[in-house]
GROMACS .gro file of C-alpha atoms in nm:
model
  266
    1ILE     CA    1   0.012   0.018  -0.002
    2ILE     CA    2   0.275   0.242   0.078
    3ASN     CA    3   0.444   0.132  -0.229
    4THR     CA    4   0.117   0.260  -0.459
    5ILE     CA    5   0.104   0.566  -0.234
    6ALA     CA    6   0.452   0.651  -0.289
    7LYS     CA    7   0.390   0.641  -0.663
    8LEU     CA    8   0.125   0.921  -0.637
    9ALA     CA    9   0.243   1.159  -0.375
   10LYS     CA   10   0.604   1.322  -0.286
   11THR     CA   11   0.443   1.382   0.057
   12CYS     CA   12   0.137   1.264   0.230
   13ILE     CA   13  -0.057   1.314   0.564
   14LEU     CA   14  -0.076   1.006   0.791
   15ARG     CA   15  -0.374   1.036   1.012
   16LEU     CA   16  -0.396   0.794   1.318
   17THR     CA   17  -0.707   0.730   1.502
   18VAL     CA   18  -0.810   0.447   1.739
   19CYS     CA   19  -0.961   0.231   1.474
   20LYS     CA   20  -0.808   0.356   1.155
   21LEU     CA   21  -0.498   0.483   0.970
   22TYR     CA   22  -0.535   0.714   0.660
   23PHE     CA   23  -0.311   0.863   0.400
   24ILE     CA   24  -0.427   1.169   0.263
   25LEU     CA   25  -0.308   1.369  -0.024
   26SER     CA   26  -0.478   1.704  -0.093
   27ASP     CA   27  -0.317   1.918  -0.356
   28LYS     CA   28  -0.537   2.211  -0.438
   29VAL     CA   29  -0.721   2.094  -0.723
   30ALA     CA   30  -0.758   2.478  -0.844
   31ASN     CA   31  -0.367   2.393  -0.934
   32GLY     CA   32  -0.456   2.078  -1.107
   33GLY     CA   33  -0.342   1.862  -0.847
   34ALA     CA   34  -0.486   1.529  -0.768
   35SER     CA   35  -0.626   1.441  -0.430
   36MET     CA   36  -0.611   1.090  -0.246
   37TRP     CA   37  -0.794   0.934   0.041
   38CYS     CA   38  -0.687   0.586   0.153
   39GLU     CA   39  -0.817   0.428   0.445
   40LEU     CA   40  -0.700   0.100   0.647
   41SER     CA   41  -0.831  -0.057   0.960
   42GLN     CA   42  -0.552  -0.103   1.183
   43GLY     CA   43  -0.680  -0.443   1.323
   44ASN     CA   44  -0.596  -0.585   0.982
   45PHE     CA   45  -0.228  -0.484   1.021
   46PHE     CA   46  -0.121  -0.461   1.376
   47ASP     CA   47  -0.131  -0.718   1.669
   48GLU     CA   48  -0.097  -0.446   1.918
   49PHE     CA   49  -0.188  -0.089   1.864
   50GLN     CA   50  -0.174   0.172   2.114
   51MET     CA   51  -0.193   0.555   2.024
   52GLU     CA   52  -0.296   0.894   2.238
   53GLY     CA   53  -0.395   1.196   2.054
   54VAL     CA   54  -0.385   1.584   2.195
   55ALA     CA   55  -0.693   1.525   2.408
   56ALA     CA   56  -0.957   1.284   2.489
   57GLU     CA   57  -1.231   1.444   2.282
   58HIS     CA   58  -0.941   1.477   1.981
   59ASN     CA   59  -0.803   1.131   1.979
   60GLU     CA   60  -0.593   1.186   1.683
   61ILE     CA   61  -0.270   1.235   1.539
   62TYR     CA   62  -0.185   1.408   1.193
   63LEU     CA   63   0.163   1.369   1.046
   64GLU     CA   64   0.314   1.495   0.715
   65LEU     CA   65   0.586   1.235   0.565
   66VAL     CA   66   0.739   1.112   0.256
   67PRO     CA   67   0.573   0.807   0.191
   68GLU     CA   68   0.895   0.696  -0.031
   69ASN     CA   69   1.095   0.694   0.313
   70LEU     CA   70   0.846   0.461   0.479
   71SER     CA   71   0.852   0.263   0.169
   72ARG     CA   72   1.222   0.221   0.200
   73ALA     CA   73   1.236   0.109   0.596
   74LEU     CA   74   0.938  -0.115   0.521
   75LYS     CA   75   1.160  -0.303   0.260
   76THR     CA   76   1.399  -0.417   0.511
   77ALA     CA   77   1.108  -0.573   0.678
   78GLN     CA   78   0.999  -0.851   0.429
   79SER     CA   79   1.160  -1.129   0.640
   80ALA     CA   80   1.129  -0.970   0.984
   81LYS     CA   81   1.006  -1.158   1.279
   82ALA     CA   82   0.836  -0.827   1.410
   83VAL     CA   83   0.812  -0.485   1.334
   84LYS     CA   84   0.727  -0.181   1.540
   85ILE     CA   85   0.622   0.164   1.467
   86LYS     CA   86   0.639   0.430   1.693
   87LEU     CA   87   0.650   0.814   1.713
   88THR     CA   88   0.929   0.941   1.885
   89ASN     CA   89   1.118   1.289   1.922
   90LYS     CA   90   1.487   1.284   1.800
   91HIS     CA   91   1.625   1.636   1.753
   92CYS     CA   92   1.264   1.633   1.554
   93PRO     CA   93   0.959   1.453   1.527
   94CYS     CA   94   1.040   1.083   1.386
   95LEU     CA   95   0.853   0.758   1.303
   96ARG     CA   96   1.067   0.487   1.426
   97VAL     CA   97   1.028   0.171   1.244
   98ALA     CA   98   1.218  -0.092   1.452
   99VAL     CA   99   1.248  -0.425   1.256
  100GLU     CA  100   1.349  -0.744   1.430
  101LEU     CA  101   1.524  -0.965   1.198
  102PRO     CA  102   1.568  -1.351   1.233
  103SER     CA  103   1.933  -1.445   1.336
  104LEU     CA  104   2.136  -1.762   1.362
  105SER     CA  105   2.259  -1.657   1.715
  106SER     CA  106   2.023  -1.621   2.040
  107ASN     CA  107   2.059  -1.238   2.002
  108SER     CA  108   1.826  -1.094   1.761
  109ARG     CA  109   1.892  -0.837   1.530
  110ILE     CA  110   1.714  -0.509   1.516
  111VAL     CA  111   1.736  -0.241   1.256
  112THR     CA  112   1.564   0.100   1.325
  113HIS     CA  113   1.492   0.370   1.050
  114ASP     CA  114   1.399   0.721   1.203
  115ILE     CA  115   1.166   0.884   0.947
  116PRO     CA  116   1.141   1.244   0.983
  117VAL     CA  117   0.782   1.387   1.016
  118GLY     CA  118   0.602   1.717   1.067
  119VAL     CA  119   0.330   1.724   1.321
  120ILE     CA  120  -0.004   1.898   1.184
  121PRO     CA  121  -0.125   2.137   1.454
  122ARG     CA  122  -0.499   2.086   1.547
  123ARG     CA  123  -0.636   2.437   1.355
  124MET     CA  124  -0.538   2.250   1.026
  125TRP     CA  125  -0.706   1.934   1.067
  126ASP     CA  126  -0.995   2.060   0.875
  127ASP     CA  127  -0.786   2.060   0.563
  128PHE     CA  128  -0.793   1.718   0.569
  129ARG     CA  129  -1.126   1.589   0.585
  130GLU     CA  130  -1.269   1.294   0.375
  131PRO     CA  131  -1.379   1.426   0.038
  132SER     CA  132  -1.767   1.384  -0.067
  133VAL     CA  133  -1.804   1.141  -0.363
  134PRO     CA  134  -1.906   1.396  -0.597
  135ASP     CA  135  -2.254   1.407  -0.775
  136PHE     CA  136  -2.123   1.229  -1.096
  137ASP     CA  137  -2.289   1.185  -1.455
  138VAL     CA  138  -2.145   0.822  -1.488
  139SER     CA  139  -2.025   0.573  -1.263
  140ILE     CA  140  -1.869   0.246  -1.403
  141TYR     CA  141  -1.636  -0.059  -1.321
  142LEU     CA  142  -1.301  -0.047  -1.464
  143PRO     CA  143  -1.166  -0.319  -1.689
  144VAL     CA  144  -0.887  -0.522  -1.565
  145LEU     CA  145  -0.637  -0.256  -1.443
  146LYS     CA  146  -0.326  -0.447  -1.626
  147THR     CA  147  -0.505  -0.393  -1.942
  148MET     CA  148  -0.583  -0.041  -1.855
  149LYS     CA  149  -0.229   0.024  -1.756
  150SER     CA  150  -0.063  -0.107  -2.084
  151VAL     CA  151  -0.323   0.080  -2.308
  152VAL     CA  152  -0.257   0.408  -2.113
  153GLU     CA  153   0.131   0.366  -2.114
  154ARG     CA  154   0.143   0.320  -2.503
  155MET     CA  155  -0.113   0.637  -2.525
  156LYS     CA  156   0.126   0.823  -2.309
  157ASN     CA  157   0.375   0.830  -2.574
  158LEU     CA  158   0.131   1.021  -2.795
  159SER     CA  159  -0.004   1.299  -2.583
  160ASN     CA  160   0.017   1.427  -2.235
  161PHE     CA  161  -0.376   1.441  -2.212
  162ILE     CA  162  -0.638   1.159  -2.218
  163VAL     CA  163  -1.037   1.172  -2.257
  164ILE     CA  164  -1.199   0.904  -2.033
  165GLU     CA  165  -1.563   0.870  -2.126
  166ALA     CA  166  -1.836   0.635  -2.031
  167ASN     CA  167  -2.222   0.577  -2.031
  168LEU     CA  168  -2.463   0.375  -1.817
  169SER     CA  169  -2.440   0.070  -2.057
  170GLY     CA  170  -2.115  -0.059  -1.932
  171GLU     CA  171  -1.941   0.104  -2.214
  172MET     CA  172  -1.588   0.329  -2.156
  173ASN     CA  173  -1.348   0.441  -2.420
  174LEU     CA  174  -0.988   0.603  -2.379
  175LYS     CA  175  -0.934   0.857  -2.624
  176ILE     CA  176  -0.634   1.067  -2.757
  177GLU     CA  177  -0.675   1.323  -3.008
  178THR     CA  178  -0.393   1.543  -3.130
  179ASP     CA  179  -0.301   1.706  -3.471
  180LEU     CA  180  -0.150   1.400  -3.604
  181VAL     CA  181  -0.357   1.114  -3.439
  182SER     CA  182  -0.667   0.979  -3.303
  183VAL     CA  183  -0.679   0.661  -3.081
  184THR     CA  184  -0.970   0.523  -2.902
  185THR     CA  185  -0.980   0.199  -2.713
  186HIS     CA  186  -1.321   0.052  -2.645
  187PHE     CA  187  -1.424  -0.142  -2.332
  188LYS     CA  188  -1.753  -0.277  -2.311
  189ASP     CA  189  -1.986  -0.496  -2.075
  190LEU     CA  190  -1.824  -0.344  -1.776
  191GLY     CA  191  -2.147  -0.292  -1.570
  192ASN     CA  192  -2.244   0.005  -1.354
  193PRO     CA  193  -2.242   0.028  -1.017
  194PRO     CA  194  -2.585   0.047  -0.807
  195TRP     CA  195  -2.545   0.348  -0.623
  196ALA     CA  196  -2.821   0.371  -0.341
  197SER     CA  197  -3.001   0.714  -0.327
  198GLU     CA  198  -3.108   0.672   0.043
  199ASP     CA  199  -2.915   0.980   0.138
  200GLY     CA  200  -3.042   1.181  -0.131
  201CYS     CA  201  -2.707   1.290  -0.273
  202GLN     CA  202  -2.641   1.016  -0.535
  203SER     CA  203  -2.939   0.921  -0.781
  204SER     CA  204  -2.935   0.619  -0.971
  205ALA     CA  205  -2.965   0.605  -1.342
  206GLN     CA  206  -3.322   0.702  -1.349
  207GLY     CA  207  -3.420   0.963  -1.603
  208ARG     CA  208  -3.067   0.975  -1.771
  209ASP     CA  209  -3.003   0.854  -2.145
  210LEU     CA  210  -2.816   0.516  -2.106
  211GLU     CA  211  -2.605   0.558  -2.416
  212SER     CA  212  -2.511   0.932  -2.360
  213MET     CA  213  -2.133   0.970  -2.286
  214ALA     CA  214  -2.006   1.171  -2.024
  215GLU     CA  215  -1.639   1.254  -2.094
  216ALA     CA  216  -1.351   1.435  -1.902
  217CYS     CA  217  -1.015   1.519  -2.034
  218ILE     CA  218  -0.729   1.449  -1.762
  219ASP     CA  219  -0.360   1.458  -1.743
  220ILE     CA  220  -0.244   1.107  -1.852
  221LYS     CA  221   0.068   1.103  -1.611
  222LYS     CA  222  -0.157   1.122  -1.321
  223LEU     CA  223  -0.360   0.834  -1.459
  224GLN     CA  224  -0.044   0.624  -1.527
  225GLN     CA  225   0.066   0.709  -1.206
  226LEU     CA  226  -0.234   0.566  -1.052
  227LEU     CA  227  -0.222   0.229  -1.279
  228ALA     CA  228   0.178   0.192  -1.252
  229GLY     CA  229   0.162   0.227  -0.841
  230GLN     CA  230  -0.110  -0.093  -0.844
  231GLN     CA  231   0.071  -0.354  -0.591
  232VAL     CA  232  -0.267  -0.404  -0.422
  233ASN     CA  233  -0.500  -0.593  -0.658
  234PRO     CA  234  -0.837  -0.451  -0.573
  235THR     CA  235  -1.151  -0.673  -0.583
  236LYS     CA  236  -1.346  -0.375  -0.695
  237ALA     CA  237  -1.232  -0.085  -0.905
  238LEU     CA  238  -1.446   0.174  -1.033
  239CYS     CA  239  -1.472   0.555  -1.181
  240ASN     CA  240  -1.709   0.816  -1.154
  241ILE     CA  241  -1.725   1.083  -1.418
  242VAL     CA  242  -1.851   1.458  -1.372
  243ARG     CA  243  -1.851   1.602  -1.728
  244LYS     CA  244  -1.548   1.822  -1.778
  245ARG     CA  245  -1.464   1.861  -1.409
  246VAL     CA  246  -1.334   1.545  -1.244
  247VAL     CA  247  -1.244   1.176  -1.245
  248HIS     CA  248  -1.315   0.987  -0.930
  249PHE     CA  249  -1.132   0.634  -0.900
  250ILE     CA  250  -1.231   0.408  -0.602
  251LEU     CA  251  -1.026   0.110  -0.564
  252LEU     CA  252  -1.156  -0.153  -0.295
  253HIS     CA  253  -0.991  -0.448  -0.131
  254GLU     CA  254  -1.041  -0.668   0.170
  255GLU     CA  255  -0.831  -0.429   0.376
  256VAL     CA  256  -0.783  -0.083   0.205
  257SER     CA  257  -1.019   0.142   0.018
  258LEU     CA  258  -0.816   0.419  -0.170
  259GLN     CA  259  -1.027   0.692  -0.366
  260TYR     CA  260  -0.825   0.886  -0.602
  261PHE     CA  261  -0.950   1.241  -0.769
  262ILE     CA  262  -0.812   1.370  -1.079
  263PRO     CA  263  -0.927   1.717  -1.186
  264ALA     CA  264  -1.040   1.750  -1.571
  265ILE     CA  265  -0.839   1.998  -1.811
  266ALA     CA  266  -1.035   2.274  -2.020
   0.00000   0.00000   0.00000
């Protein structure tokens, strides 16, 4: 999961709560930045988990870190007997990753990595709230991500932008149009997720033309980063398109959910 996030963000926010960990990237969409919300249940990853936030009613910790550094530290832990992660203060706040490695003697070998982090003050926490699912025009299941990745990688050599379009009949197209070339890859029978409309914010396909395509043009590099970073094979992957505004990807796995927003380019 960290490897995936390291491909998407140079720095990100790690939010710790009693039950969950979140990795958050909120580049300003106004600056054309993508944003990400990744959620993990701590019970799926840790045998022991103890944390104390700033106060009983605000029992959370927000840290800014470089995911690549955490990814490197965890690489040494692939054959470890145990791994312990804790927040320490060593000249500056650090996440200490202590890796206990198997040893031939009775003494265990422990390798520690201190990863510098920034502690986010409480007044800024509201900048990192969960994004809402946009009121989309079309929601569709994605094709096999490996296939999509190889298509996008080829298209990346032709243009910096890609148009994603889809309809409510399970059809999706990836298109590139330049002065010299026009390329389209068609996917059919993908299926459309059934969104419940109890909360009143998401309606189903009622009253909409099932064949009509909703499209958005996005930065192809951002899409490629998302597909290239997929180390976790999602059980479900879908995409919501808000016409000419944003493409919202949701990747779901038993242990993790990842949302990624790529703003459209005019």
